[in-house]
CSV table of C-alpha atoms and ligand atoms in Angstrom, one decimal:
chain,number,residue,atom,x,y,z
A,1,UNK,CA,-31.3,-33.8,-24.1
A,2,UNK,CA,-29.9,-36.6,-26.1
A,3,UNK,CA,-29.5,-39.9,-24.3
A,4,UNK,CA,-25.7,-39.4,-24.3
A,5,UNK,CA,-24.0,-39.3,-21.0
A,6,UNK,CA,-23.6,-35.9,-19.3
A,7,UNK,CA,-20.0,-35.1,-19.0
A,8,UNK,CA,-19.9,-31.7,-17.5
A,9,UNK,CA,-22.3,-29.4,-15.6
A,10,UNK,CA,-21.3,-25.8,-15.1
A,11,UNK,CA,-23.6,-24.0,-12.7
A,12,UNK,CA,-24.3,-20.3,-12.7
A,13,UNK,CA,-24.1,-17.3,-14.9
A,14,UNK,CA,-22.0,-14.4,-13.8
A,15,UNK,CA,-20.1,-11.7,-15.6
A,16,UNK,CA,-16.4,-12.4,-15.3
A,17,UNK,CA,-13.8,-15.1,-16.1
A,18,UNK,CA,-15.4,-18.5,-15.6
A,19,UNK,CA,-18.7,-16.8,-15.4
A,20,UNK,CA,-20.3,-20.2,-16.2
A,21,UNK,CA,-19.0,-22.4,-13.5
A,22,UNK,CA,-16.1,-22.7,-11.1
A,23,UNK,CA,-18.4,-23.1,-8.1
A,24,UNK,CA,-16.1,-24.0,-5.2
A,25,UNK,CA,-19.1,-25.5,-3.2
A,26,UNK,CA,-19.6,-28.4,-5.6
A,27,UNK,CA,-15.9,-29.5,-5.3
A,28,UNK,CA,-16.7,-30.7,-1.8
A,29,UNK,CA,-20.2,-32.1,-2.3
A,30,UNK,CA,-20.8,-35.8,-1.5
A,31,UNK,CA,-21.0,-38.3,-4.3
A,32,UNK,CA,-24.7,-38.7,-3.5
A,33,UNK,CA,-25.3,-35.0,-4.0
A,34,UNK,CA,-23.4,-35.0,-7.2
A,35,UNK,CA,-25.4,-38.0,-8.5
A,36,UNK,CA,-28.6,-36.2,-7.6
A,37,UNK,CA,-27.4,-33.1,-9.6
A,38,UNK,CA,-26.7,-35.3,-12.6
A,39,UNK,CA,-30.1,-36.9,-12.6
A,40,UNK,CA,-31.8,-33.5,-12.1
A,41,UNK,CA,-29.9,-31.9,-15.0
A,42,UNK,CA,-31.5,-34.4,-17.4
A,43,UNK,CA,-34.8,-32.5,-17.1
A,44,UNK,CA,-33.7,-28.9,-16.8
A,45,UNK,CA,-35.5,-27.0,-19.6
A,46,UNK,CA,-33.2,-26.1,-22.5
A,47,UNK,CA,-33.0,-22.4,-23.6
A,48,UNK,CA,-30.4,-22.8,-26.3
A,49,UNK,CA,-28.3,-25.7,-27.5
A,50,UNK,CA,-25.6,-26.5,-30.0
A,51,UNK,CA,-24.0,-29.6,-31.4
A,52,UNK,CA,-20.3,-30.0,-30.8
A,53,UNK,CA,-17.8,-31.2,-33.4
A,54,UNK,CA,-16.5,-34.2,-31.6
A,55,UNK,CA,-20.0,-35.5,-30.9
A,56,UNK,CA,-22.5,-34.6,-28.2
A,57,UNK,CA,-24.0,-31.3,-27.4
A,58,UNK,CA,-23.9,-28.3,-25.1
A,59,UNK,CA,-27.2,-26.8,-23.8
A,60,UNK,CA,-27.8,-23.7,-21.8
A,61,UNK,CA,-30.6,-23.8,-19.2
A,62,UNK,CA,-32.2,-20.9,-17.2
A,63,UNK,CA,-33.8,-22.8,-14.3
A,64,UNK,CA,-31.3,-23.3,-12.9
A,65,UNK,CA,-28.8,-21.2,-14.9
A,66,UNK,CA,-26.2,-23.7,-16.2
A,67,UNK,CA,-24.4,-25.2,-19.1
A,68,UNK,CA,-24.9,-29.0,-19.5
A,69,UNK,CA,-22.7,-30.9,-21.9
A,70,UNK,CA,-22.4,-34.3,-23.3
A,71,UNK,CA,-19.4,-33.3,-25.4
A,72,UNK,CA,-15.7,-33.8,-25.0
A,73,UNK,CA,-14.7,-30.6,-26.9
A,74,UNK,CA,-16.0,-27.2,-27.6
A,75,UNK,CA,-16.8,-26.1,-31.2
A,76,UNK,CA,-17.0,-22.5,-30.2
A,77,UNK,CA,-16.6,-20.3,-27.1
A,78,UNK,CA,-19.4,-20.6,-24.5
A,79,UNK,CA,-18.9,-17.0,-23.3
A,80,UNK,CA,-17.6,-13.7,-24.6
A,81,UNK,CA,-16.4,-10.8,-22.6
A,82,UNK,CA,-17.5,-7.7,-24.5
A,83,UNK,CA,-16.0,-4.3,-23.7
A,84,UNK,CA,-18.7,-1.7,-24.2
A,85,UNK,CA,-16.7,1.4,-23.3
A,86,UNK,CA,-13.2,2.7,-22.6
A,87,UNK,CA,-14.6,5.4,-20.3
A,88,UNK,CA,-14.0,5.3,-16.6
A,89,UNK,CA,-13.3,8.2,-14.2
A,90,UNK,CA,-11.9,5.9,-11.4
A,91,UNK,CA,-8.2,5.7,-10.8
A,92,UNK,CA,-7.9,2.0,-9.8
A,93,UNK,CA,-4.2,1.1,-10.1
A,94,UNK,CA,-5.1,-2.5,-10.4
A,95,UNK,CA,-7.4,-2.0,-13.4
A,96,UNK,CA,-6.7,-4.6,-16.1
A,97,UNK,CA,-7.1,-2.0,-18.9
A,98,UNK,CA,-6.0,1.6,-18.9
A,99,UNK,CA,-9.4,3.5,-19.4
A,100,UNK,CA,-9.8,7.2,-19.8
A,101,UNK,CA,-12.3,9.7,-18.3
A,102,UNK,CA,-13.7,10.5,-21.7
A,103,UNK,CA,-13.0,7.1,-23.3
A,104,UNK,CA,-15.1,6.0,-26.3
A,105,UNK,CA,-18.4,4.2,-26.0
A,106,UNK,CA,-19.2,1.5,-28.6
A,107,UNK,CA,-22.5,2.5,-30.3
A,108,UNK,CA,-25.4,0.3,-29.2
A,109,UNK,CA,-26.1,-0.6,-32.9
A,110,UNK,CA,-22.5,-1.8,-33.3
A,111,UNK,CA,-22.8,-3.9,-30.2
A,112,UNK,CA,-26.1,-5.4,-31.4
A,113,UNK,CA,-24.4,-6.5,-34.6
A,114,UNK,CA,-21.6,-8.1,-32.6
A,115,UNK,CA,-24.1,-9.9,-30.3
A,116,UNK,CA,-25.8,-11.4,-33.4
A,117,UNK,CA,-22.5,-12.5,-34.7
A,118,UNK,CA,-21.5,-14.1,-31.4
A,119,UNK,CA,-24.8,-15.9,-31.1
A,120,UNK,CA,-24.6,-17.2,-34.7
A,121,UNK,CA,-21.1,-18.6,-33.8
A,122,UNK,CA,-22.7,-20.5,-30.9
A,123,UNK,CA,-21.8,-18.3,-27.9
A,124,UNK,CA,-24.3,-18.7,-25.1
A,125,UNK,CA,-23.4,-15.8,-22.7
A,126,UNK,CA,-21.9,-12.3,-22.9
A,127,UNK,CA,-20.3,-10.6,-20.0
A,128,UNK,CA,-20.2,-6.8,-20.4
A,129,UNK,CA,-17.5,-4.6,-19.0
A,130,UNK,CA,-15.5,-1.5,-19.6
A,131,UNK,CA,-14.0,0.9,-18.5
A,132,UNK,CA,-17.0,1.4,-16.3
A,133,UNK,CA,-20.0,-0.1,-18.2
A,134,UNK,CA,-22.4,2.2,-16.3
A,135,UNK,CA,-20.8,5.2,-18.1
A,136,UNK,CA,-22.3,4.0,-21.4
A,137,UNK,CA,-25.5,6.0,-22.0
A,138,UNK,CA,-27.4,3.1,-23.7
A,139,UNK,CA,-26.8,0.3,-21.3
A,140,UNK,CA,-30.4,-0.9,-21.1
A,141,UNK,CA,-30.7,-1.0,-24.9
A,142,UNK,CA,-27.5,-2.9,-25.1
A,143,UNK,CA,-28.7,-5.6,-22.7
A,144,UNK,CA,-31.9,-5.9,-24.6
A,145,UNK,CA,-30.1,-6.4,-27.9
A,146,UNK,CA,-28.0,-9.2,-26.4
A,147,UNK,CA,-31.0,-10.9,-25.1
A,148,UNK,CA,-32.8,-10.4,-28.5
A,149,UNK,CA,-29.9,-12.2,-30.1
A,150,UNK,CA,-30.5,-15.2,-27.8
A,151,UNK,CA,-27.7,-14.6,-25.4
A,152,UNK,CA,-27.7,-14.4,-21.6
A,153,UNK,CA,-26.1,-11.2,-20.4
A,154,UNK,CA,-24.1,-10.2,-17.3
A,155,UNK,CA,-22.4,-7.0,-16.3
A,156,UNK,CA,-19.5,-6.0,-14.0
A,157,UNK,CA,-19.5,-2.5,-12.4
A,158,UNK,CA,-17.8,-0.6,-9.6
A,159,UNK,CA,-21.3,0.7,-8.7
A,160,UNK,CA,-20.5,4.3,-9.6
A,161,UNK,CA,-23.0,5.6,-12.2
A,162,UNK,CA,-26.6,5.4,-13.2
A,163,UNK,CA,-27.9,2.2,-11.6
A,164,UNK,CA,-31.4,2.7,-13.1
A,165,UNK,CA,-29.8,1.8,-16.5
A,166,UNK,CA,-29.3,-1.8,-15.2
A,167,UNK,CA,-32.3,-3.4,-16.8
A,168,UNK,CA,-32.5,-6.8,-18.3
A,169,UNK,CA,-29.3,-8.4,-17.0
A,170,UNK,CA,-29.2,-12.0,-15.9
A,171,UNK,CA,-26.7,-11.0,-13.2
A,172,UNK,CA,-24.7,-8.0,-12.2
A,173,UNK,CA,-21.5,-8.2,-10.2
A,174,UNK,CA,-20.3,-5.3,-8.1
A,175,UNK,CA,-16.5,-5.0,-7.6
A,176,UNK,CA,-15.5,-4.5,-4.0
A,177,UNK,CA,-12.0,-5.7,-3.1
A,178,UNK,CA,-11.8,-4.5,0.5
A,179,UNK,CA,-13.7,-2.3,3.0
A,180,UNK,CA,-13.2,1.2,4.3
A,181,UNK,CA,-9.6,2.6,4.1
A,182,UNK,CA,-8.6,-0.8,2.7
A,183,UNK,CA,-10.8,-0.2,-0.3
A,184,UNK,CA,-9.3,3.2,-0.9
A,185,UNK,CA,-5.7,1.8,-0.7
A,186,UNK,CA,-6.5,-1.1,-3.0
A,187,UNK,CA,-8.5,0.8,-5.6
A,188,UNK,CA,-7.2,4.3,-5.2
A,189,UNK,CA,-10.4,6.1,-4.3
A,190,UNK,CA,-12.9,5.9,-1.4
A,191,UNK,CA,-15.5,3.8,-3.2
A,192,UNK,CA,-16.8,1.4,-0.5
A,193,UNK,CA,-20.0,3.4,0.1
A,194,UNK,CA,-20.9,3.5,-3.6
A,195,UNK,CA,-20.3,-0.2,-4.0
A,196,UNK,CA,-22.3,-1.2,-1.0
A,197,UNK,CA,-25.1,1.2,-2.0
A,198,UNK,CA,-25.1,-0.3,-5.4
A,199,UNK,CA,-25.4,-3.8,-4.0
A,200,UNK,CA,-28.3,-2.7,-1.8
A,201,UNK,CA,-30.1,-1.0,-4.7
A,202,UNK,CA,-29.7,-3.9,-7.0
A,203,UNK,CA,-30.9,-6.4,-4.5
A,204,UNK,CA,-33.8,-4.1,-3.7
A,205,UNK,CA,-34.7,-4.0,-7.3
A,206,UNK,CA,-34.6,-7.8,-7.6
A,207,UNK,CA,-31.6,-8.0,-9.8
A,208,UNK,CA,-29.4,-11.1,-9.3
A,209,UNK,CA,-26.3,-9.7,-7.7
A,210,UNK,CA,-22.8,-11.1,-7.2
A,211,UNK,CA,-19.7,-9.6,-5.9
A,212,UNK,CA,-16.2,-9.6,-7.5
A,213,UNK,CA,-13.2,-9.5,-5.2
A,214,UNK,CA,-9.9,-9.2,-6.9
A,215,UNK,CA,-7.3,-10.5,-4.6
A,216,UNK,CA,-4.3,-8.4,-4.0
A,217,UNK,CA,-2.2,-9.0,-1.0
A,218,UNK,CA,-3.9,-6.3,1.2
A,219,UNK,CA,-7.4,-7.3,0.0
A,220,UNK,CA,-6.7,-11.0,0.7
A,221,UNK,CA,-5.7,-10.2,4.3
A,222,UNK,CA,-9.1,-8.6,4.8
A,223,UNK,CA,-11.1,-11.2,2.7
A,224,UNK,CA,-13.1,-12.5,5.6
A,225,UNK,CA,-14.5,-9.2,6.7
A,226,UNK,CA,-15.3,-8.1,3.1
A,227,UNK,CA,-17.2,-11.4,2.5
A,228,UNK,CA,-19.0,-11.0,5.9
A,229,UNK,CA,-20.1,-7.5,5.0
A,230,UNK,CA,-21.6,-8.3,1.6
A,231,UNK,CA,-23.2,-11.5,2.8
A,232,UNK,CA,-24.9,-9.5,5.5
A,233,UNK,CA,-26.4,-7.3,2.8
A,234,UNK,CA,-27.9,-10.4,1.1
A,235,UNK,CA,-25.3,-11.3,-1.5
A,236,UNK,CA,-25.3,-15.0,-2.2
A,237,UNK,CA,-22.7,-15.2,-5.0
A,238,UNK,CA,-19.1,-14.3,-4.3
A,239,UNK,CA,-16.3,-14.4,-6.9
A,240,UNK,CA,-12.7,-14.3,-6.1
A,241,UNK,CA,-10.4,-13.3,-8.9
A,242,UNK,CA,-6.7,-13.3,-9.3
A,243,UNK,CA,-4.9,-10.0,-10.0
A,244,UNK,CA,-3.6,-9.9,-13.6
A,245,UNK,CA,-0.6,-7.9,-14.7
A,246,UNK,CA,-2.2,-6.1,-17.6
A,247,UNK,CA,-3.2,-2.5,-18.2
A,248,UNK,CA,-2.6,-0.2,-15.2
A,249,UNK,CA,-2.1,-3.3,-13.0
A,250,UNK,CA,1.2,-4.1,-14.8
A,251,UNK,CA,2.8,-1.1,-13.0
A,252,UNK,CA,1.9,-2.4,-9.5
A,253,UNK,CA,1.7,-6.1,-10.1
A,254,UNK,CA,4.9,-7.1,-8.4
A,255,UNK,CA,4.0,-5.2,-5.2
A,256,UNK,CA,0.3,-6.2,-5.2
A,257,UNK,CA,0.2,-9.8,-6.3
A,258,UNK,CA,-0.5,-12.5,-3.7
A,259,UNK,CA,2.6,-13.7,-1.9
A,260,UNK,CA,3.4,-17.4,-2.3
A,261,UNK,CA,2.1,-18.0,1.2
A,262,UNK,CA,-1.1,-16.3,0.4
A,263,UNK,CA,-1.4,-18.3,-2.8
A,264,UNK,CA,-1.2,-21.4,-0.6
A,265,UNK,CA,-3.8,-19.9,1.7
A,266,UNK,CA,-6.5,-19.4,-0.9
A,267,UNK,CA,-8.0,-22.9,-0.6
A,268,UNK,CA,-8.0,-23.0,3.2
A,269,UNK,CA,-9.6,-19.6,3.2
A,270,UNK,CA,-12.3,-20.8,0.7
A,271,UNK,CA,-13.1,-23.8,2.9
A,272,UNK,CA,-13.3,-21.5,6.0
A,273,UNK,CA,-15.7,-19.1,4.1
A,274,UNK,CA,-17.8,-22.1,2.9
A,275,UNK,CA,-18.1,-23.3,6.5
A,276,UNK,CA,-19.1,-19.8,7.7
A,277,UNK,CA,-21.5,-19.0,4.9
A,278,UNK,CA,-22.9,-22.3,3.5
A,279,UNK,CA,-25.8,-20.5,1.8
A,280,UNK,CA,-23.3,-18.6,-0.5
A,281,UNK,CA,-21.9,-19.8,-3.8
A,282,UNK,CA,-18.2,-19.1,-3.9
A,283,UNK,CA,-16.5,-19.0,-7.3
A,284,UNK,CA,-13.0,-18.5,-8.4
A,285,UNK,CA,-11.8,-17.3,-11.8
A,286,UNK,CA,-9.9,-19.3,-14.4
A,287,UNK,CA,-6.5,-18.1,-13.2
A,288,UNK,CA,-7.0,-19.4,-9.6
A,289,UNK,CA,-6.8,-23.1,-10.5
A,290,UNK,CA,-3.1,-23.5,-9.7
A,291,UNK,CA,-3.8,-22.3,-6.1
A,292,UNK,CA,-6.3,-25.2,-5.7
A,293,UNK,CA,-4.2,-27.8,-7.5
A,294,UNK,CA,-1.4,-27.3,-5.0
A,295,UNK,CA,-3.8,-28.6,-2.3
A,296,UNK,CA,-4.7,-31.7,-4.3
A,297,UNK,CA,-8.2,-30.8,-5.1
A,298,UNK,CA,-9.6,-33.7,-7.1
A,299,UNK,CA,-9.0,-33.0,-10.9
A,300,UNK,CA,-11.6,-35.6,-11.9
A,301,UNK,CA,-14.3,-33.7,-9.8
A,302,UNK,CA,-13.1,-30.5,-11.4
A,303,UNK,CA,-13.7,-31.8,-14.9
A,304,UNK,CA,-17.1,-33.2,-13.9
A,305,UNK,CA,-18.3,-29.8,-12.7
A,306,UNK,CA,-17.0,-28.1,-15.8
A,307,UNK,CA,-14.3,-26.4,-13.9
A,308,UNK,CA,-12.2,-24.2,-16.2
A,309,UNK,CA,-8.6,-23.2,-15.6
A,310,UNK,CA,-7.2,-21.2,-18.5
A,311,UNK,CA,-10.0,-21.4,-21.1
A,312,UNK,CA,-9.0,-18.5,-23.2
A,313,UNK,CA,-9.2,-19.3,-26.9
A,314,UNK,CA,-11.5,-22.3,-26.1
A,315,UNK,CA,-14.6,-21.7,-24.0
A,316,UNK,CA,-13.8,-18.0,-23.7
A,317,UNK,CA,-13.4,-15.1,-26.2
A,318,UNK,CA,-12.9,-11.4,-25.6
A,319,UNK,CA,-14.0,-8.5,-27.8
A,320,UNK,CA,-12.6,-5.0,-27.2
A,321,UNK,CA,-14.2,-1.7,-28.2
A,322,UNK,CA,-12.6,-1.9,-31.7
A,323,UNK,CA,-14.2,-5.2,-32.3
A,324,UNK,CA,-10.9,-7.0,-32.1
A,325,UNK,CA,-11.1,-10.6,-30.8
A,326,UNK,CA,-8.7,-12.1,-28.2
A,327,UNK,CA,-8.5,-15.3,-26.2
A,328,UNK,CA,-9.4,-13.4,-23.0
A,329,UNK,CA,-9.6,-9.9,-21.7
A,330,UNK,CA,-6.0,-10.1,-20.4
A,331,UNK,CA,-4.2,-11.2,-23.5
A,332,UNK,CA,-4.3,-9.7,-27.0
A,333,UNK,CA,-5.2,-11.8,-30.0
A,334,UNK,CA,-5.3,-14.1,-32.0
A,335,UNK,CA,-8.6,-15.4,-30.5
A,336,UNK,CA,-7.4,-19.0,-30.8
A,337,UNK,CA,-3.8,-19.0,-29.8
A,338,UNK,CA,-3.6,-22.8,-29.6
A,339,UNK,CA,-3.8,-23.1,-25.8
A,340,UNK,CA,-6.0,-26.2,-25.7
A,341,UNK,CA,-3.1,-28.5,-25.4
A,342,UNK,CA,-1.9,-26.6,-22.3
A,343,UNK,CA,1.7,-25.9,-21.4
A,344,UNK,CA,4.1,-28.6,-22.6
A,345,UNK,CA,7.0,-27.7,-20.4
A,346,UNK,CA,7.5,-29.4,-17.0
A,347,UNK,CA,6.1,-29.5,-14.5
A,348,UNK,CA,2.8,-28.7,-16.3
A,349,UNK,CA,3.3,-31.4,-19.0
A,350,UNK,CA,3.0,-34.3,-16.5
A,351,UNK,CA,0.8,-32.5,-14.0
A,352,UNK,CA,-2.4,-34.3,-12.9
A,353,UNK,CA,-4.3,-31.0,-13.2
A,354,UNK,CA,-3.0,-29.9,-16.6
A,355,UNK,CA,-6.2,-30.9,-18.5
A,356,UNK,CA,-8.1,-28.4,-16.4
A,357,UNK,CA,-5.5,-25.9,-15.4
A,358,UNK,CA,-3.7,-25.8,-18.8
A,359,UNK,CA,-0.5,-24.4,-17.2
A,360,UNK,CA,-2.1,-21.7,-15.2
A,361,UNK,CA,-2.5,-18.1,-16.3
A,362,UNK,CA,-0.8,-17.3,-19.5
A,363,UNK,CA,-1.1,-13.5,-18.9
A,364,UNK,CA,0.9,-14.0,-15.7
A,365,UNK,CA,3.4,-16.3,-17.4
A,366,UNK,CA,3.9,-13.8,-20.2
A,367,UNK,CA,4.5,-10.9,-17.8
A,368,UNK,CA,6.9,-12.8,-15.5
A,369,UNK,CA,8.6,-15.2,-17.9
A,370,UNK,CA,8.2,-13.5,-21.3
A,371,UNK,CA,6.3,-16.4,-22.8
A,372,UNK,CA,2.6,-17.1,-22.9
A,373,UNK,CA,3.3,-20.8,-22.8
A,374,UNK,CA,5.7,-20.9,-19.8
A,375,UNK,CA,4.4,-22.7,-16.7
A,376,UNK,CA,2.6,-20.2,-14.4
A,377,UNK,CA,5.5,-19.0,-12.1
A,378,UNK,CA,3.1,-18.4,-9.2
A,379,UNK,CA,1.9,-22.0,-9.1
A,380,UNK,CA,3.3,-23.7,-6.0
A,381,UNK,CA,4.0,-26.9,-8.0
A,382,UNK,CA,6.0,-24.8,-10.5
A,383,UNK,CA,7.8,-23.0,-7.7
A,384,UNK,CA,8.8,-26.3,-6.2
A,385,UNK,CA,9.8,-27.8,-9.6
A,386,UNK,CA,12.0,-24.7,-10.3
A,387,UNK,CA,13.6,-24.9,-6.9
A,388,UNK,CA,14.4,-28.6,-7.3
A,389,UNK,CA,15.8,-28.0,-10.8
A,390,UNK,CA,18.2,-25.4,-9.4
A,391,UNK,CA,19.3,-27.6,-6.6
A,392,UNK,CA,19.9,-30.5,-9.0
A,393,UNK,CA,21.9,-28.3,-11.3
A,394,UNK,CA,24.3,-27.3,-8.6
A,395,UNK,CA,24.8,-30.7,-7.0
B,401,SF4,S1,-4.7,-16.2,-19.7
B,401,SF4,FE1,-6.1,-17.9,-19.2
B,401,SF4,S2,-6.1,-18.0,-17.0
B,401,SF4,FE2,-5.3,-16.0,-17.5
B,401,SF4,S3,-7.0,-14.6,-17.5
B,401,SF4,FE3,-6.8,-15.3,-19.6
B,401,SF4,S4,-8.2,-17.1,-19.8
B,401,SF4,FE4,-7.8,-16.7,-17.6
B,402,SF4,S1,2.0,-27.4,-12.5
B,402,SF4,FE1,1.2,-26.3,-14.3
B,402,SF4,S2,-0.7,-27.5,-14.9
B,402,SF4,FE2,-0.1,-28.1,-12.8
B,402,SF4,S3,-1.3,-26.8,-11.4
B,402,SF4,FE3,0.7,-25.8,-11.7
B,402,SF4,S4,0.4,-24.4,-13.4
B,402,SF4,FE4,-1.3,-25.9,-13.4
């Protein structure tokens, strides 16, 4: 690595929003532990690197998996979410797309070409999804072509399908939003057994496994028992994702989204889980940052550890089955919608977390406020600001 100062370290490699980073654990590390990480990162072997336009570089490492950057800005996305199929037989009402039982698969040769293009553009990591990616008949070939292009590759699955096709992935995340009847109520089918069986099978095969938990209000109420169950199986990487109001989920969003009280309870719940399972990495997705900011989590520490709030159109890119680019999987194109400057309206404009949070989730803002660049209406700071504005206007 160049002698330039390391500015950000993003630990991990997993297949969803903020797949390269947003590790909650490091937010509460001591300064001494952080300093040791910084020193160690100087000697992590580089797998791929790129120069960044404002000076400095970003490099991907495998041991440990991370992105280490001396740059202040990104010249290209770090990660791309690539949809490999629209097929899925599951009825999940909270799905962020609207897949079909016989939905189209993208041919493996087409995906290989897309991977080469993404790698040439400087992308480090692709996260594959669907539909249900396991429905694609050529999944192992697809993973191999991504790796041949120089990309690391992850996958998200419900666990329903041919698990023997999962070959050559850096990490596979299994979605399990609740247990037992709760799973069936949240996802619309009795899928807990398949998800847990998939986790066991992948762990048994030596595949790095994470778990995705999309938080709706019922799943959040049962979060502790879901985490306990997957940790008992051997999972050491747990990702909490915010529900997004796109695809099928748009029809149930207002009834299923976290309540304001639950939004405020996310950070305490994470601290409690970290205390109970210190051996586990807990991550949250890009859209969860407002729930942490409301508790005063240090924005400088967030920047140091490469924490990403809304990084659509900057560090993140999405590619759908038609090959169309978008800033993220939850918002249609253009791929660079000019979100880097964040949301300019108050309270985001003067918010201490705006450089990281960037105004919260634009997909949520668009759904609830009709504008991608409205402040995230579910952020507690935005809720308080709006309440104060109303009170001031009627004084
Ligand atoms: S709009 Fe931003 S915060 Fe929301 S899902 Fe997309 S990248 Fe994440
Ligand atoms: S006020 Fe805006 S920038 Fe600040 S945390 Fe909330 S959504 Fe993010």
